[in-house]
mmCIF file of C-alpha atoms in Angstrom:
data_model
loop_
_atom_site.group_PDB
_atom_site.id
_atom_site.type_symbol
_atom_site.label_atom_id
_atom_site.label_comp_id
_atom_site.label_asym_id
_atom_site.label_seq_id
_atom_site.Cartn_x
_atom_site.Cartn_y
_atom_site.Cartn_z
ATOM 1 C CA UNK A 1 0.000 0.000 0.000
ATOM 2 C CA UNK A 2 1.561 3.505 -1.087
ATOM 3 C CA UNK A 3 1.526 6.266 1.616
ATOM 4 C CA UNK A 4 0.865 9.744 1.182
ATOM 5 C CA UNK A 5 2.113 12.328 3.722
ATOM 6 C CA UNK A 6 0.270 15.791 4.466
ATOM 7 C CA UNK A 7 1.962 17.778 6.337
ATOM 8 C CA UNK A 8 -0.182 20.739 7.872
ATOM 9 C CA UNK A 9 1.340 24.086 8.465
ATOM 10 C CA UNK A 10 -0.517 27.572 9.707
ATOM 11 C CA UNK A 11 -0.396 30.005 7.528
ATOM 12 C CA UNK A 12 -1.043 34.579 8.116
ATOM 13 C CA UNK A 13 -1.531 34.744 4.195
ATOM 14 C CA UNK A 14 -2.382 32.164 2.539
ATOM 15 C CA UNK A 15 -2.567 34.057 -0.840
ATOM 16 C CA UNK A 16 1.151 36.071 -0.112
ATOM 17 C CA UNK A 17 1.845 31.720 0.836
ATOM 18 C CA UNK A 18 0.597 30.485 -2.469
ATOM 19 C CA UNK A 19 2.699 33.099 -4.337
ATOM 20 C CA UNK A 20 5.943 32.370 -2.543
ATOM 21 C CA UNK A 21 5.960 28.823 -3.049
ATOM 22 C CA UNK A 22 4.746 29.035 -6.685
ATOM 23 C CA UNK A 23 8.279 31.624 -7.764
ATOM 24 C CA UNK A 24 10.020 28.627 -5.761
ATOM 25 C CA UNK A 25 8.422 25.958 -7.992
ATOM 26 C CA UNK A 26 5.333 24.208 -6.493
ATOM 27 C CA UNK A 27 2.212 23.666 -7.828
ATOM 28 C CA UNK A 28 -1.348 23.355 -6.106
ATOM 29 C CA UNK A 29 -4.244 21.304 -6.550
ATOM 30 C CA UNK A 30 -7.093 23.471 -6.902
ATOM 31 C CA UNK A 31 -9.796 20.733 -5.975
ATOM 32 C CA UNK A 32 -8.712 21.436 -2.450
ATOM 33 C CA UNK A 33 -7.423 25.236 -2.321
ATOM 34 C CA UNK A 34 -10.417 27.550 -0.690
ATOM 35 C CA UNK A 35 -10.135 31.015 1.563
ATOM 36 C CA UNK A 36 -8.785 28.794 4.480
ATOM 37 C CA UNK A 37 -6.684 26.329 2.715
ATOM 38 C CA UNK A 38 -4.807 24.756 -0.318
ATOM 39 C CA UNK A 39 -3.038 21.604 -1.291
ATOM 40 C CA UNK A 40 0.770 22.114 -2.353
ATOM 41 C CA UNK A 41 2.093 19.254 -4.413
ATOM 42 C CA UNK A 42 5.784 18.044 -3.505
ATOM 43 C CA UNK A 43 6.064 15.199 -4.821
ATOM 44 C CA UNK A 44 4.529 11.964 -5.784
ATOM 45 C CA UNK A 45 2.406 11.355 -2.310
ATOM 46 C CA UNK A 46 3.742 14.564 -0.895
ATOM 47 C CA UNK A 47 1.888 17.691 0.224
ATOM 48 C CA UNK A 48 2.071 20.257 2.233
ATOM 49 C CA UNK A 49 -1.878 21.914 2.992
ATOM 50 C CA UNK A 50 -0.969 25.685 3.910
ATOM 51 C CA UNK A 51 -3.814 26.345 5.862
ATOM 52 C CA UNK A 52 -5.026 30.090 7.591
ATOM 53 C CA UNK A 53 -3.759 30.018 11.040
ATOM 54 C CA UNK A 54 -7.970 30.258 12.264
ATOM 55 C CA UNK A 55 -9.008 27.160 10.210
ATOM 56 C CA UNK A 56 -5.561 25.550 11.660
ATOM 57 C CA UNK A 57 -7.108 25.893 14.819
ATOM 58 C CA UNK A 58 -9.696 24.107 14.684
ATOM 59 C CA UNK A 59 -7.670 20.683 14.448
ATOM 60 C CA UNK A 60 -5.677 21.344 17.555
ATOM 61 C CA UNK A 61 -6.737 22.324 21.347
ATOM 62 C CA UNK A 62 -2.889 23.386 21.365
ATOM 63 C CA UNK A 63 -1.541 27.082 21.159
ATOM 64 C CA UNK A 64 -0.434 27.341 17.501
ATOM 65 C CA UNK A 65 3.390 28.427 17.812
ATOM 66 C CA UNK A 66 5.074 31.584 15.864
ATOM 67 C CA UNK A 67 7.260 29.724 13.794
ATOM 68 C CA UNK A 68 9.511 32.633 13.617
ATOM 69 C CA UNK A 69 9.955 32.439 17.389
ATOM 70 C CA UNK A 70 9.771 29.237 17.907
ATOM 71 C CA UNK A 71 11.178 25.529 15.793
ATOM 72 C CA UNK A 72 7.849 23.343 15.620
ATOM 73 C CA UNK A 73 9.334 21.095 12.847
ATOM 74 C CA UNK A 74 11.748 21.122 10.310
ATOM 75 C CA UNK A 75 10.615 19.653 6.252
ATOM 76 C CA UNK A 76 13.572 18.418 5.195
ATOM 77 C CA UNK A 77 13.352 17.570 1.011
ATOM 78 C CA UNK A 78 15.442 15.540 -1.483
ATOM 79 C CA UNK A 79 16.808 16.887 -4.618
ATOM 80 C CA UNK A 80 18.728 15.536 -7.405
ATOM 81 C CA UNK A 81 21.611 17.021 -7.172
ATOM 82 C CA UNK A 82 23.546 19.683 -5.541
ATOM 83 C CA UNK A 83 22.830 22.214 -7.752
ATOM 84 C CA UNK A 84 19.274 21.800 -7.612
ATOM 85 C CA UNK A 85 19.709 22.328 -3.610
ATOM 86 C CA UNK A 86 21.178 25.554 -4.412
ATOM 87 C CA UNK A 87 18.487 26.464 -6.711
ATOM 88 C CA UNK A 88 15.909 25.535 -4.778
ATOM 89 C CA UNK A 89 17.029 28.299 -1.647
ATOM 90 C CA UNK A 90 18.379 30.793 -4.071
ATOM 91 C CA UNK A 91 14.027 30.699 -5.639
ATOM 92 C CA UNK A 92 13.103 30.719 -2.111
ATOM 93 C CA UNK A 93 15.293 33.511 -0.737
ATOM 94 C CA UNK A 94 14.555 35.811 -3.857
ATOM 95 C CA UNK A 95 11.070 35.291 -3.062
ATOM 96 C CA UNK A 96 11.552 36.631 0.228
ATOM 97 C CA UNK A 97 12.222 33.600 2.073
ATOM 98 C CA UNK A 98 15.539 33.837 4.471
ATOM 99 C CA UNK A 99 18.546 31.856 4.799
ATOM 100 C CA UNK A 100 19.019 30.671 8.483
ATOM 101 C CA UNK A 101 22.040 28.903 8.281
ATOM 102 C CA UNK A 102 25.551 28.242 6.228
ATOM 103 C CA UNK A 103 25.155 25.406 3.493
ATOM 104 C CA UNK A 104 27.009 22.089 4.837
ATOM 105 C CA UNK A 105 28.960 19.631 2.509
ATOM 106 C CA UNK A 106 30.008 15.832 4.426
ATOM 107 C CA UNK A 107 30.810 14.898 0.596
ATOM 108 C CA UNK A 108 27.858 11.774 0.771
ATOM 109 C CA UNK A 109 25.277 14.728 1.569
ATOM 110 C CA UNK A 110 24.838 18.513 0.891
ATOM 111 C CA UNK A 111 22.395 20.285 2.698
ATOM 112 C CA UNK A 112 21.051 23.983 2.419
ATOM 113 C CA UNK A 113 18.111 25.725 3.994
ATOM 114 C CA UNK A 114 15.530 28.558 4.140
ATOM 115 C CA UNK A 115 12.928 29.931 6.689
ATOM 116 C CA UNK A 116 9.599 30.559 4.698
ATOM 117 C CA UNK A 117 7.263 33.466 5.194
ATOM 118 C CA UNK A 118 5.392 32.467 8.078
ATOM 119 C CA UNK A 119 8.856 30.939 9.670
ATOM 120 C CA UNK A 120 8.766 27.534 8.938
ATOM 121 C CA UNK A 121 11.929 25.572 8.301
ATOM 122 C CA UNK A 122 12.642 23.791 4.933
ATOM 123 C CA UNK A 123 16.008 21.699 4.338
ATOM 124 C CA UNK A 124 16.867 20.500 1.092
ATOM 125 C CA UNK A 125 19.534 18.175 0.485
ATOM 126 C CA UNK A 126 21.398 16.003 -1.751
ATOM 127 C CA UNK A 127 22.762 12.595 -0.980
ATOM 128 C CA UNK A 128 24.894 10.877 -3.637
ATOM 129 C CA UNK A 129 23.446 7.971 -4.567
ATOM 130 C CA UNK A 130 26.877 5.963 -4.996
ATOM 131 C CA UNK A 131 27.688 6.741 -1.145
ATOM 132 C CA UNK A 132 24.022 5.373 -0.111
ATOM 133 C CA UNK A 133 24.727 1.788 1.947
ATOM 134 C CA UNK A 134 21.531 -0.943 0.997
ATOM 135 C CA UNK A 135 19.212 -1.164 3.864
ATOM 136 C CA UNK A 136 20.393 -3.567 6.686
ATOM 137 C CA UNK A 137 17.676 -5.642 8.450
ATOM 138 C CA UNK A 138 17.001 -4.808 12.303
ATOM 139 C CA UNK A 139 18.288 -7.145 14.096
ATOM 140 C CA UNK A 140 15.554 -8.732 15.926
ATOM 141 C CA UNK A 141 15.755 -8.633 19.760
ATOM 142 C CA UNK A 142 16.771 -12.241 21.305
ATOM 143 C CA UNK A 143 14.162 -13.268 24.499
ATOM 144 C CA UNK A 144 16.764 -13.790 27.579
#
């Protein structure tokens, strides 16, 4: 069975939202965009529903956190290749999105990351594909 992730993330504006992650490259599926919400498509069983920070609260009893204040999560991405990590925050920055720390190179992995509008965290990295070890089984537990 495939599995599709939605990750849910409060919103001030969600039009000033929309337009920032369409320069950076997304697209949205209007069957499920309204006022309060929309439906950005990642990737192949990957979205991220921007939703108004009022309609946000009614999932959650909790206080809803000012992600520029405050780290409630950090989206960390794959791209194909360094260069698209670079592209990626150099979109996101010239559409007003910040840099909030130094790119980091291990050689296997490159990493680089922005802070959106509304303060969330998005990594994107790279990981060479030659460098990438096949999964290993867990070891199951032995009864003592």
């Amino acid at each position: 069975m495939a599995t599709q992730i939605f990750v849910n993330l409060p919103v001030k504006d969600l039009n000033r939202s929309v337009e920032f992650f369409t320069k950076i490259g997304y697209h949205f599926n209007q069957q499920f965009t309204d006022e309060n919400a929309t439906c950005m498509i990642v990737g192949e069983n990957i979205y991220v529903m921007l939703l108004v920070e009022s309609f946000f609260q009614t999932f959650t009893k909790k206080e809803i956190v000012d992600a520029t204040k405050s780290t409630e999560a950090i989206i960390c991405l794959s791209a194909d290749s360094r260069e698209q990590v670079d592209e990626m925050v150099r979109k996101a920055v010239s559409a007003g999105g910040t840099i909030t720390r130094e790119p980091e190179d291990h050689g296997y992995m490159y990493g680089h990351g922005y802070q959106d509008l509304d303060g969330h965290l998005w990594e994107i990295m790279y990981m060479d594909p030659t460098t990438i070890m096949p999964e290993q089984p867990v070891a199951e537990a032995s009864a003592h």
